[in-house]
């Protein structure tokens, strides 16, 4: 069943070379596209990092298209002035030779464009040291969007800066989108349930230390 799914995706979204115009004749763009409706956002992010590495290794400039290729996070309204889900949170990958970031509009007017195979398995969550090293490099090439960084600064001032000097424990939890009951994933615990679990864990730690 899995192999049939991959074969179907390769037929429906295989790698293609395109010419959309005469702009940027010296640049080969690699449009990163995931098979709709893709997956959870961080899973998509992991895939994009892998596609980016593939592009840079081949001397291409990666650009992420989550506007023409929809995800479960696509909305009719624009966010930060864009319909590209990737740009809701991150900037486009950088052209390391020029320091420029290209828009989808520029890419789709350009001479040399490769549309990615939407089914390539570039996801890697092995935690291997070498994998983490290149993922870190890729992540630095797609920083948070300016609007996101401004929001982080505001939240820091409102929440964290008021308790400077205190010991803080950060607890990552999965997003509320999984409460839609995604097949193959457990239902996310509620905040109240998580607080109870964390409290029990902290109390257990103190008991062990005593």
mmCIF file with all atom_site columns, C-alpha atoms in Angstrom:
data_model
loop_
_atom_site.group_PDB
_atom_site.id
_atom_site.type_symbol
_atom_site.label_atom_id
_atom_site.label_alt_id
_atom_site.label_comp_id
_atom_site.label_asym_id
_atom_site.label_entity_id
_atom_site.label_seq_id
_atom_site.pdbx_PDB_ins_code
_atom_site.Cartn_x
_atom_site.Cartn_y
_atom_site.Cartn_z
_atom_site.occupancy
_atom_site.B_iso_or_equiv
_atom_site.pdbx_formal_charge
_atom_site.auth_seq_id
_atom_site.auth_comp_id
_atom_site.auth_asym_id
_atom_site.auth_atom_id
_atom_site.pdbx_PDB_model_num
ATOM 1   C CA . UNK A 1 1   ? 0.000  0.000  0.000   1.00 0.00 ? 1   UNK A CA 1
ATOM 2   C CA . UNK A 1 2   ? 2.866  2.369  0.898   1.00 0.00 ? 2   UNK A CA 1
ATOM 3   C CA . UNK A 1 3   ? 4.697  1.592  -2.363  1.00 0.00 ? 3   UNK A CA 1
ATOM 4   C CA . UNK A 1 4   ? 1.504  2.187  -4.352  1.00 0.00 ? 4   UNK A CA 1
ATOM 5   C CA . UNK A 1 5   ? 1.106  5.537  -2.624  1.00 0.00 ? 5   UNK A CA 1
ATOM 6   C CA . UNK A 1 6   ? 4.656  6.572  -3.486  1.00 0.00 ? 6   UNK A CA 1
ATOM 7   C CA . UNK A 1 7   ? 4.230  5.425  -7.092  1.00 0.00 ? 7   UNK A CA 1
ATOM 8   C CA . UNK A 1 8   ? 1.001  7.434  -7.368  1.00 0.00 ? 8   UNK A CA 1
ATOM 9   C CA . UNK A 1 9   ? 2.710  10.554 -6.017  1.00 0.00 ? 9   UNK A CA 1
ATOM 10  C CA . UNK A 1 10  ? 5.619  10.161 -8.433  1.00 0.00 ? 10  UNK A CA 1
ATOM 11  C CA . UNK A 1 11  ? 3.194  9.962  -11.345 1.00 0.00 ? 11  UNK A CA 1
ATOM 12  C CA . UNK A 1 12  ? 1.158  12.931 -10.172 1.00 0.00 ? 12  UNK A CA 1
ATOM 13  C CA . UNK A 1 13  ? 4.049  15.137 -8.995  1.00 0.00 ? 13  UNK A CA 1
ATOM 14  C CA . UNK A 1 14  ? 7.294  14.060 -10.618 1.00 0.00 ? 14  UNK A CA 1
ATOM 15  C CA . UNK A 1 15  ? 10.351 16.267 -11.059 1.00 0.00 ? 15  UNK A CA 1
ATOM 16  C CA . UNK A 1 16  ? 10.036 18.594 -14.043 1.00 0.00 ? 16  UNK A CA 1
ATOM 17  C CA . UNK A 1 17  ? 12.274 21.135 -15.778 1.00 0.00 ? 17  UNK A CA 1
ATOM 18  C CA . UNK A 1 18  ? 10.452 24.308 -16.770 1.00 0.00 ? 18  UNK A CA 1
ATOM 19  C CA . UNK A 1 19  ? 11.053 27.630 -18.497 1.00 0.00 ? 19  UNK A CA 1
ATOM 20  C CA . UNK A 1 20  ? 8.618  30.313 -17.332 1.00 0.00 ? 20  UNK A CA 1
ATOM 21  C CA . UNK A 1 21  ? 10.312 33.324 -18.936 1.00 0.00 ? 21  UNK A CA 1
ATOM 22  C CA . UNK A 1 22  ? 13.670 34.917 -19.635 1.00 0.00 ? 22  UNK A CA 1
ATOM 23  C CA . UNK A 1 23  ? 14.545 36.328 -16.205 1.00 0.00 ? 23  UNK A CA 1
ATOM 24  C CA . UNK A 1 24  ? 17.539 35.150 -14.113 1.00 0.00 ? 24  UNK A CA 1
ATOM 25  C CA . UNK A 1 25  ? 19.150 33.101 -16.930 1.00 0.00 ? 25  UNK A CA 1
ATOM 26  C CA . UNK A 1 26  ? 22.221 32.361 -14.784 1.00 0.00 ? 26  UNK A CA 1
ATOM 27  C CA . UNK A 1 27  ? 20.252 30.868 -11.884 1.00 0.00 ? 27  UNK A CA 1
ATOM 28  C CA . UNK A 1 28  ? 18.712 27.397 -11.613 1.00 0.00 ? 28  UNK A CA 1
ATOM 29  C CA . UNK A 1 29  ? 15.772 27.499 -9.224  1.00 0.00 ? 29  UNK A CA 1
ATOM 30  C CA . UNK A 1 30  ? 14.552 24.436 -7.374  1.00 0.00 ? 30  UNK A CA 1
ATOM 31  C CA . UNK A 1 31  ? 10.919 24.783 -6.363  1.00 0.00 ? 31  UNK A CA 1
ATOM 32  C CA . UNK A 1 32  ? 10.272 22.756 -3.215  1.00 0.00 ? 32  UNK A CA 1
ATOM 33  C CA . UNK A 1 33  ? 6.755  21.362 -3.282  1.00 0.00 ? 33  UNK A CA 1
ATOM 34  C CA . UNK A 1 34  ? 5.205  18.724 -1.058  1.00 0.00 ? 34  UNK A CA 1
ATOM 35  C CA . UNK A 1 35  ? 2.401  16.456 -2.154  1.00 0.00 ? 35  UNK A CA 1
ATOM 36  C CA . UNK A 1 36  ? -0.853 18.065 -0.918  1.00 0.00 ? 36  UNK A CA 1
ATOM 37  C CA . UNK A 1 37  ? -1.993 18.237 1.763   1.00 0.00 ? 37  UNK A CA 1
ATOM 38  C CA . UNK A 1 38  ? 1.508  17.456 3.031   1.00 0.00 ? 38  UNK A CA 1
ATOM 39  C CA . UNK A 1 39  ? 1.785  16.850 6.790   1.00 0.00 ? 39  UNK A CA 1
ATOM 40  C CA . UNK A 1 40  ? 2.099  18.660 10.123  1.00 0.00 ? 40  UNK A CA 1
ATOM 41  C CA . UNK A 1 41  ? 4.050  21.916 9.981   1.00 0.00 ? 41  UNK A CA 1
ATOM 42  C CA . UNK A 1 42  ? 7.215  20.714 11.715  1.00 0.00 ? 42  UNK A CA 1
ATOM 43  C CA . UNK A 1 43  ? 7.197  17.567 9.591   1.00 0.00 ? 43  UNK A CA 1
ATOM 44  C CA . UNK A 1 44  ? 6.911  19.809 6.516   1.00 0.00 ? 44  UNK A CA 1
ATOM 45  C CA . UNK A 1 45  ? 9.771  21.903 7.901   1.00 0.00 ? 45  UNK A CA 1
ATOM 46  C CA . UNK A 1 46  ? 11.953 18.815 8.245   1.00 0.00 ? 46  UNK A CA 1
ATOM 47  C CA . UNK A 1 47  ? 11.175 17.820 4.666   1.00 0.00 ? 47  UNK A CA 1
ATOM 48  C CA . UNK A 1 48  ? 12.003 21.326 3.418   1.00 0.00 ? 48  UNK A CA 1
ATOM 49  C CA . UNK A 1 49  ? 15.406 21.259 5.116   1.00 0.00 ? 49  UNK A CA 1
ATOM 50  C CA . UNK A 1 50  ? 16.154 18.008 3.271   1.00 0.00 ? 50  UNK A CA 1
ATOM 51  C CA . UNK A 1 51  ? 14.992 19.416 -0.059  1.00 0.00 ? 51  UNK A CA 1
ATOM 52  C CA . UNK A 1 52  ? 17.103 22.504 0.563   1.00 0.00 ? 52  UNK A CA 1
ATOM 53  C CA . UNK A 1 53  ? 20.228 20.411 1.132   1.00 0.00 ? 53  UNK A CA 1
ATOM 54  C CA . UNK A 1 54  ? 19.498 18.500 -2.080  1.00 0.00 ? 54  UNK A CA 1
ATOM 55  C CA . UNK A 1 55  ? 19.217 21.790 -3.968  1.00 0.00 ? 55  UNK A CA 1
ATOM 56  C CA . UNK A 1 56  ? 22.366 23.377 -2.524  1.00 0.00 ? 56  UNK A CA 1
ATOM 57  C CA . UNK A 1 57  ? 24.356 20.177 -3.107  1.00 0.00 ? 57  UNK A CA 1
ATOM 58  C CA . UNK A 1 58  ? 23.454 20.488 -6.807  1.00 0.00 ? 58  UNK A CA 1
ATOM 59  C CA . UNK A 1 59  ? 24.195 24.206 -7.065  1.00 0.00 ? 59  UNK A CA 1
ATOM 60  C CA . UNK A 1 60  ? 20.518 25.204 -7.316  1.00 0.00 ? 60  UNK A CA 1
ATOM 61  C CA . UNK A 1 61  ? 18.668 27.960 -5.461  1.00 0.00 ? 61  UNK A CA 1
ATOM 62  C CA . UNK A 1 62  ? 15.775 26.489 -3.427  1.00 0.00 ? 62  UNK A CA 1
ATOM 63  C CA . UNK A 1 63  ? 12.445 28.281 -3.138  1.00 0.00 ? 63  UNK A CA 1
ATOM 64  C CA . UNK A 1 64  ? 9.513  26.912 -1.134  1.00 0.00 ? 64  UNK A CA 1
ATOM 65  C CA . UNK A 1 65  ? 6.067  26.903 -2.748  1.00 0.00 ? 65  UNK A CA 1
ATOM 66  C CA . UNK A 1 66  ? 3.263  26.192 -0.288  1.00 0.00 ? 66  UNK A CA 1
ATOM 67  C CA . UNK A 1 67  ? 0.950  28.567 -2.123  1.00 0.00 ? 67  UNK A CA 1
ATOM 68  C CA . UNK A 1 68  ? 0.279  26.756 -5.391  1.00 0.00 ? 68  UNK A CA 1
ATOM 69  C CA . UNK A 1 69  ? 0.714  23.402 -3.634  1.00 0.00 ? 69  UNK A CA 1
ATOM 70  C CA . UNK A 1 70  ? -1.677 23.483 -0.712  1.00 0.00 ? 70  UNK A CA 1
ATOM 71  C CA . UNK A 1 71  ? -1.092 22.229 2.814   1.00 0.00 ? 71  UNK A CA 1
ATOM 72  C CA . UNK A 1 72  ? -3.488 21.601 5.686   1.00 0.00 ? 72  UNK A CA 1
ATOM 73  C CA . UNK A 1 73  ? -2.553 25.096 6.901   1.00 0.00 ? 73  UNK A CA 1
ATOM 74  C CA . UNK A 1 74  ? -3.533 26.963 3.714   1.00 0.00 ? 74  UNK A CA 1
ATOM 75  C CA . UNK A 1 75  ? -6.104 29.707 4.235   1.00 0.00 ? 75  UNK A CA 1
ATOM 76  C CA . UNK A 1 76  ? -8.222 31.855 1.937   1.00 0.00 ? 76  UNK A CA 1
ATOM 77  C CA . UNK A 1 77  ? -7.020 35.001 3.695   1.00 0.00 ? 77  UNK A CA 1
ATOM 78  C CA . UNK A 1 78  ? -3.423 36.177 3.457   1.00 0.00 ? 78  UNK A CA 1
ATOM 79  C CA . UNK A 1 79  ? -1.057 36.087 6.442   1.00 0.00 ? 79  UNK A CA 1
ATOM 80  C CA . UNK A 1 80  ? 1.637  38.779 6.636   1.00 0.00 ? 80  UNK A CA 1
ATOM 81  C CA . UNK A 1 81  ? 0.587  39.710 3.092   1.00 0.00 ? 81  UNK A CA 1
ATOM 82  C CA . UNK A 1 82  ? 1.206  36.249 1.620   1.00 0.00 ? 82  UNK A CA 1
ATOM 83  C CA . UNK A 1 83  ? -0.735 33.104 0.726   1.00 0.00 ? 83  UNK A CA 1
ATOM 84  C CA . UNK A 1 84  ? 2.453  31.017 0.840   1.00 0.00 ? 84  UNK A CA 1
ATOM 85  C CA . UNK A 1 85  ? 2.116  28.938 4.009   1.00 0.00 ? 85  UNK A CA 1
ATOM 86  C CA . UNK A 1 86  ? 5.899  28.669 4.309   1.00 0.00 ? 86  UNK A CA 1
ATOM 87  C CA . UNK A 1 87  ? 6.168  32.447 4.523   1.00 0.00 ? 87  UNK A CA 1
ATOM 88  C CA . UNK A 1 88  ? 3.611  32.608 7.330   1.00 0.00 ? 88  UNK A CA 1
ATOM 89  C CA . UNK A 1 89  ? 6.528  31.700 9.603   1.00 0.00 ? 89  UNK A CA 1
ATOM 90  C CA . UNK A 1 90  ? 9.826  31.558 7.672   1.00 0.00 ? 90  UNK A CA 1
ATOM 91  C CA . UNK A 1 91  ? 11.717 33.518 5.049   1.00 0.00 ? 91  UNK A CA 1
ATOM 92  C CA . UNK A 1 92  ? 12.572 31.961 1.713   1.00 0.00 ? 92  UNK A CA 1
ATOM 93  C CA . UNK A 1 93  ? 15.941 30.145 1.478   1.00 0.00 ? 93  UNK A CA 1
ATOM 94  C CA . UNK A 1 94  ? 18.887 32.371 0.706   1.00 0.00 ? 94  UNK A CA 1
ATOM 95  C CA . UNK A 1 95  ? 20.954 32.292 -2.473  1.00 0.00 ? 95  UNK A CA 1
ATOM 96  C CA . UNK A 1 96  ? 24.319 31.742 -0.774  1.00 0.00 ? 96  UNK A CA 1
ATOM 97  C CA . UNK A 1 97  ? 26.221 33.150 -3.765  1.00 0.00 ? 97  UNK A CA 1
ATOM 98  C CA . UNK A 1 98  ? 24.457 36.539 -3.720  1.00 0.00 ? 98  UNK A CA 1
ATOM 99  C CA . UNK A 1 99  ? 22.679 36.766 -0.360  1.00 0.00 ? 99  UNK A CA 1
ATOM 100 C CA . UNK A 1 100 ? 19.356 37.294 -2.116  1.00 0.00 ? 100 UNK A CA 1
ATOM 101 C CA . UNK A 1 101 ? 16.007 35.713 -1.320  1.00 0.00 ? 101 UNK A CA 1
ATOM 102 C CA . UNK A 1 102 ? 13.709 35.246 -4.304  1.00 0.00 ? 102 UNK A CA 1
ATOM 103 C CA . UNK A 1 103 ? 9.932  35.481 -4.395  1.00 0.00 ? 103 UNK A CA 1
ATOM 104 C CA . UNK A 1 104 ? 7.702  32.927 -6.097  1.00 0.00 ? 104 UNK A CA 1
ATOM 105 C CA . UNK A 1 105 ? 6.700  35.630 -8.565  1.00 0.00 ? 105 UNK A CA 1
ATOM 106 C CA . UNK A 1 106 ? 10.332 36.051 -9.631  1.00 0.00 ? 106 UNK A CA 1
ATOM 107 C CA . UNK A 1 107 ? 10.861 32.301 -9.928  1.00 0.00 ? 107 UNK A CA 1
ATOM 108 C CA . UNK A 1 108 ? 7.795  31.815 -12.101 1.00 0.00 ? 108 UNK A CA 1
ATOM 109 C CA . UNK A 1 109 ? 9.135  34.422 -14.545 1.00 0.00 ? 109 UNK A CA 1
ATOM 110 C CA . UNK A 1 110 ? 12.555 32.756 -14.763 1.00 0.00 ? 110 UNK A CA 1
ATOM 111 C CA . UNK A 1 111 ? 14.312 30.722 -17.431 1.00 0.00 ? 111 UNK A CA 1
ATOM 112 C CA . UNK A 1 112 ? 15.653 27.708 -15.512 1.00 0.00 ? 112 UNK A CA 1
ATOM 113 C CA . UNK A 1 113 ? 13.293 26.147 -12.989 1.00 0.00 ? 113 UNK A CA 1
ATOM 114 C CA . UNK A 1 114 ? 13.126 22.632 -11.583 1.00 0.00 ? 114 UNK A CA 1
ATOM 115 C CA . UNK A 1 115 ? 9.877  21.590 -9.927  1.00 0.00 ? 115 UNK A CA 1
ATOM 116 C CA . UNK A 1 116 ? 10.761 19.056 -7.239  1.00 0.00 ? 116 UNK A CA 1
ATOM 117 C CA . UNK A 1 117 ? 9.493  15.525 -7.028  1.00 0.00 ? 117 UNK A CA 1
ATOM 118 C CA . UNK A 1 118 ? 6.826  15.964 -4.371  1.00 0.00 ? 118 UNK A CA 1
ATOM 119 C CA . UNK A 1 119 ? 7.300  12.448 -3.031  1.00 0.00 ? 119 UNK A CA 1
ATOM 120 C CA . UNK A 1 120 ? 11.052 12.457 -2.350  1.00 0.00 ? 120 UNK A CA 1
ATOM 121 C CA . UNK A 1 121 ? 11.736 11.197 1.179   1.00 0.00 ? 121 UNK A CA 1
ATOM 122 C CA . UNK A 1 122 ? 14.069 13.890 2.472   1.00 0.00 ? 122 UNK A CA 1
ATOM 123 C CA . UNK A 1 123 ? 12.596 13.762 5.999   1.00 0.00 ? 123 UNK A CA 1
ATOM 124 C CA . UNK A 1 124 ? 15.181 12.790 8.618   1.00 0.00 ? 124 UNK A CA 1
ATOM 125 C CA . UNK A 1 125 ? 14.564 12.696 12.371  1.00 0.00 ? 125 UNK A CA 1
ATOM 126 C CA . UNK A 1 126 ? 17.330 10.225 13.193  1.00 0.00 ? 126 UNK A CA 1
ATOM 127 C CA . UNK A 1 127 ? 19.131 12.677 15.464  1.00 0.00 ? 127 UNK A CA 1
ATOM 128 C CA . UNK A 1 128 ? 22.418 11.535 13.934  1.00 0.00 ? 128 UNK A CA 1
ATOM 129 C CA . UNK A 1 129 ? 25.243 13.995 14.613  1.00 0.00 ? 129 UNK A CA 1
ATOM 130 C CA . UNK A 1 130 ? 26.000 14.592 10.936  1.00 0.00 ? 130 UNK A CA 1
ATOM 131 C CA . UNK A 1 131 ? 22.306 15.010 10.109  1.00 0.00 ? 131 UNK A CA 1
ATOM 132 C CA . UNK A 1 132 ? 21.849 17.536 12.912  1.00 0.00 ? 132 UNK A CA 1
ATOM 133 C CA . UNK A 1 133 ? 24.881 19.434 11.610  1.00 0.00 ? 133 UNK A CA 1
ATOM 134 C CA . UNK A 1 134 ? 23.508 19.971 8.100   1.00 0.00 ? 134 UNK A CA 1
ATOM 135 C CA . UNK A 1 135 ? 19.978 20.572 9.407   1.00 0.00 ? 135 UNK A CA 1
ATOM 136 C CA . UNK A 1 136 ? 21.379 23.361 11.580  1.00 0.00 ? 136 UNK A CA 1
ATOM 137 C CA . UNK A 1 137 ? 23.073 24.933 8.564   1.00 0.00 ? 137 UNK A CA 1
ATOM 138 C CA . UNK A 1 138 ? 19.877 24.707 6.523   1.00 0.00 ? 138 UNK A CA 1
ATOM 139 C CA . UNK A 1 139 ? 17.800 26.195 9.345   1.00 0.00 ? 139 UNK A CA 1
ATOM 140 C CA . UNK A 1 140 ? 20.095 29.231 9.483   1.00 0.00 ? 140 UNK A CA 1
ATOM 141 C CA . UNK A 1 141 ? 19.347 29.845 5.801   1.00 0.00 ? 141 UNK A CA 1
ATOM 142 C CA . UNK A 1 142 ? 15.595 30.111 6.480   1.00 0.00 ? 142 UNK A CA 1
ATOM 143 C CA . UNK A 1 143 ? 15.242 32.369 9.552   1.00 0.00 ? 143 UNK A CA 1
ATOM 144 C CA . UNK A 1 144 ? 11.887 33.332 11.027  1.00 0.00 ? 144 UNK A CA 1
ATOM 145 C CA . UNK A 1 145 ? 9.900  35.972 9.176   1.00 0.00 ? 145 UNK A CA 1
ATOM 146 C CA . UNK A 1 146 ? 10.205 39.508 10.569  1.00 0.00 ? 146 UNK A CA 1
ATOM 147 C CA . UNK A 1 147 ? 6.598  39.422 11.799  1.00 0.00 ? 147 UNK A CA 1
ATOM 148 C CA . UNK A 1 148 ? 7.266  36.230 13.751  1.00 0.00 ? 148 UNK A CA 1
ATOM 149 C CA . UNK A 1 149 ? 10.403 37.645 15.375  1.00 0.00 ? 149 UNK A CA 1
ATOM 150 C CA . UNK A 1 150 ? 8.488  40.761 16.405  1.00 0.00 ? 150 UNK A CA 1
ATOM 151 C CA . UNK A 1 151 ? 5.811  38.565 17.992  1.00 0.00 ? 151 UNK A CA 1
ATOM 152 C CA . UNK A 1 152 ? 8.498  36.574 19.850  1.00 0.00 ? 152 UNK A CA 1
ATOM 153 C CA . UNK A 1 153 ? 10.012 39.784 21.222  1.00 0.00 ? 153 UNK A CA 1
ATOM 154 C CA . UNK A 1 154 ? 6.636  41.005 22.445  1.00 0.00 ? 154 UNK A CA 1
ATOM 155 C CA . UNK A 1 155 ? 5.872  37.672 24.125  1.00 0.00 ? 155 UNK A CA 1
ATOM 156 C CA . UNK A 1 156 ? 9.333  37.590 25.699  1.00 0.00 ? 156 UNK A CA 1
ATOM 157 C CA . UNK A 1 157 ? 8.809  41.024 27.230  1.00 0.00 ? 157 UNK A CA 1
ATOM 158 C CA . UNK A 1 158 ? 5.335  40.056 28.445  1.00 0.00 ? 158 UNK A CA 1
ATOM 159 C CA . UNK A 1 159 ? 6.027  36.569 29.775  1.00 0.00 ? 159 UNK A CA 1
ATOM 160 C CA . UNK A 1 160 ? 9.686  35.727 30.290  1.00 0.00 ? 160 UNK A CA 1
ATOM 161 C CA . UNK A 1 161 ? 11.372 39.010 31.090  1.00 0.00 ? 161 UNK A CA 1
ATOM 162 C CA . UNK A 1 162 ? 9.060  39.502 34.069  1.00 0.00 ? 162 UNK A CA 1
ATOM 163 C CA . UNK A 1 163 ? 10.489 36.392 35.723  1.00 0.00 ? 163 UNK A CA 1
ATOM 164 C CA . UNK A 1 164 ? 14.190 36.858 34.934  1.00 0.00 ? 164 UNK A CA 1
ATOM 165 C CA . UNK A 1 165 ? 16.372 35.119 37.480  1.00 0.00 ? 165 UNK A CA 1
ATOM 166 C CA . UNK A 1 166 ? 13.781 32.433 38.107  1.00 0.00 ? 166 UNK A CA 1
ATOM 167 C CA . UNK A 1 167 ? 14.325 28.848 37.021  1.00 0.00 ? 167 UNK A CA 1
ATOM 168 C CA . UNK A 1 168 ? 12.221 28.063 33.971  1.00 0.00 ? 168 UNK A CA 1
ATOM 169 C CA . UNK A 1 169 ? 11.483 24.690 32.442  1.00 0.00 ? 169 UNK A CA 1
ATOM 170 C CA . UNK A 1 170 ? 10.348 24.578 28.837  1.00 0.00 ? 170 UNK A CA 1
ATOM 171 C CA . UNK A 1 171 ? 8.002  21.766 27.828  1.00 0.00 ? 171 UNK A CA 1
ATOM 172 C CA . UNK A 1 172 ? 7.443  21.196 24.096  1.00 0.00 ? 172 UNK A CA 1
ATOM 173 C CA . UNK A 1 173 ? 3.991  19.858 23.260  1.00 0.00 ? 173 UNK A CA 1
ATOM 174 C CA . UNK A 1 174 ? 2.385  18.914 19.962  1.00 0.00 ? 174 UNK A CA 1
ATOM 175 C CA . UNK A 1 175 ? 0.029  21.375 18.307  1.00 0.00 ? 175 UNK A CA 1
ATOM 176 C CA . UNK A 1 176 ? -3.721 21.543 18.495  1.00 0.00 ? 176 UNK A CA 1
ATOM 177 C CA . UNK A 1 177 ? -4.049 20.555 14.826  1.00 0.00 ? 177 UNK A CA 1
ATOM 178 C CA . UNK A 1 178 ? -3.580 16.964 15.980  1.00 0.00 ? 178 UNK A CA 1
ATOM 179 C CA . UNK A 1 179 ? -6.781 17.237 17.988  1.00 0.00 ? 179 UNK A CA 1
ATOM 180 C CA . UNK A 1 180 ? -8.513 16.772 14.647  1.00 0.00 ? 180 UNK A CA 1
ATOM 181 C CA . UNK A 1 181 ? -7.562 13.143 15.142  1.00 0.00 ? 181 UNK A CA 1
ATOM 182 C CA . UNK A 1 182 ? -4.974 12.618 12.434  1.00 0.00 ? 182 UNK A CA 1
ATOM 183 C CA . UNK A 1 183 ? -4.836 8.927  11.512  1.00 0.00 ? 183 UNK A CA 1
ATOM 184 C CA . UNK A 1 184 ? -1.758 7.224  12.956  1.00 0.00 ? 184 UNK A CA 1
ATOM 185 C CA . UNK A 1 185 ? -1.170 9.877  15.618  1.00 0.00 ? 185 UNK A CA 1
ATOM 186 C CA . UNK A 1 186 ? -2.294 9.844  19.271  1.00 0.00 ? 186 UNK A CA 1
ATOM 187 C CA . UNK A 1 187 ? -4.692 12.534 20.446  1.00 0.00 ? 187 UNK A CA 1
ATOM 188 C CA . UNK A 1 188 ? -2.899 15.448 22.097  1.00 0.00 ? 188 UNK A CA 1
ATOM 189 C CA . UNK A 1 189 ? -3.240 15.773 25.894  1.00 0.00 ? 189 UNK A CA 1
ATOM 190 C CA . UNK A 1 190 ? -5.013 18.883 27.169  1.00 0.00 ? 190 UNK A CA 1
ATOM 191 C CA . UNK A 1 191 ? -3.040 21.685 28.920  1.00 0.00 ? 191 UNK A CA 1
ATOM 192 C CA . UNK A 1 192 ? -4.638 20.664 32.234  1.00 0.00 ? 192 UNK A CA 1
ATOM 193 C CA . UNK A 1 193 ? -3.525 17.049 31.786  1.00 0.00 ? 193 UNK A CA 1
ATOM 194 C CA . UNK A 1 194 ? 0.007  18.148 30.863  1.00 0.00 ? 194 UNK A CA 1
ATOM 195 C CA . UNK A 1 195 ? 0.273  20.440 33.896  1.00 0.00 ? 195 UNK A CA 1
ATOM 196 C CA . UNK A 1 196 ? -0.707 17.534 36.132  1.00 0.00 ? 196 UNK A CA 1
ATOM 197 C CA . UNK A 1 197 ? 1.891  15.242 34.508  1.00 0.00 ? 197 UNK A CA 1
ATOM 198 C CA . UNK A 1 198 ? 4.634  17.883 34.732  1.00 0.00 ? 198 UNK A CA 1
ATOM 199 C CA . UNK A 1 199 ? 3.807  18.602 38.380  1.00 0.00 ? 199 UNK A CA 1
ATOM 200 C CA . UNK A 1 200 ? 4.039  14.898 39.232  1.00 0.00 ? 200 UNK A CA 1
ATOM 201 C CA . UNK A 1 201 ? 7.368  14.652 37.393  1.00 0.00 ? 201 UNK A CA 1
ATOM 202 C CA . UNK A 1 202 ? 8.826  17.670 39.211  1.00 0.00 ? 202 UNK A CA 1
ATOM 203 C CA . UNK A 1 203 ? 7.689  16.302 42.569  1.00 0.00 ? 203 UNK A CA 1
ATOM 204 C CA . UNK A 1 204 ? 9.294  12.965 41.712  1.00 0.00 ? 204 UNK A CA 1
ATOM 205 C CA . UNK A 1 205 ? 12.594 14.696 40.916  1.00 0.00 ? 205 UNK A CA 1
ATOM 206 C CA . UNK A 1 206 ? 12.596 16.508 44.260  1.00 0.00 ? 206 UNK A CA 1
ATOM 207 C CA . UNK A 1 207 ? 11.829 13.243 46.084  1.00 0.00 ? 207 UNK A CA 1
ATOM 208 C CA . UNK A 1 208 ? 14.771 11.523 44.358  1.00 0.00 ? 208 UNK A CA 1
ATOM 209 C CA . UNK A 1 209 ? 17.107 14.383 45.297  1.00 0.00 ? 209 UNK A CA 1
ATOM 210 C CA . UNK A 1 210 ? 15.985 14.222 48.914  1.00 0.00 ? 210 UNK A CA 1
#
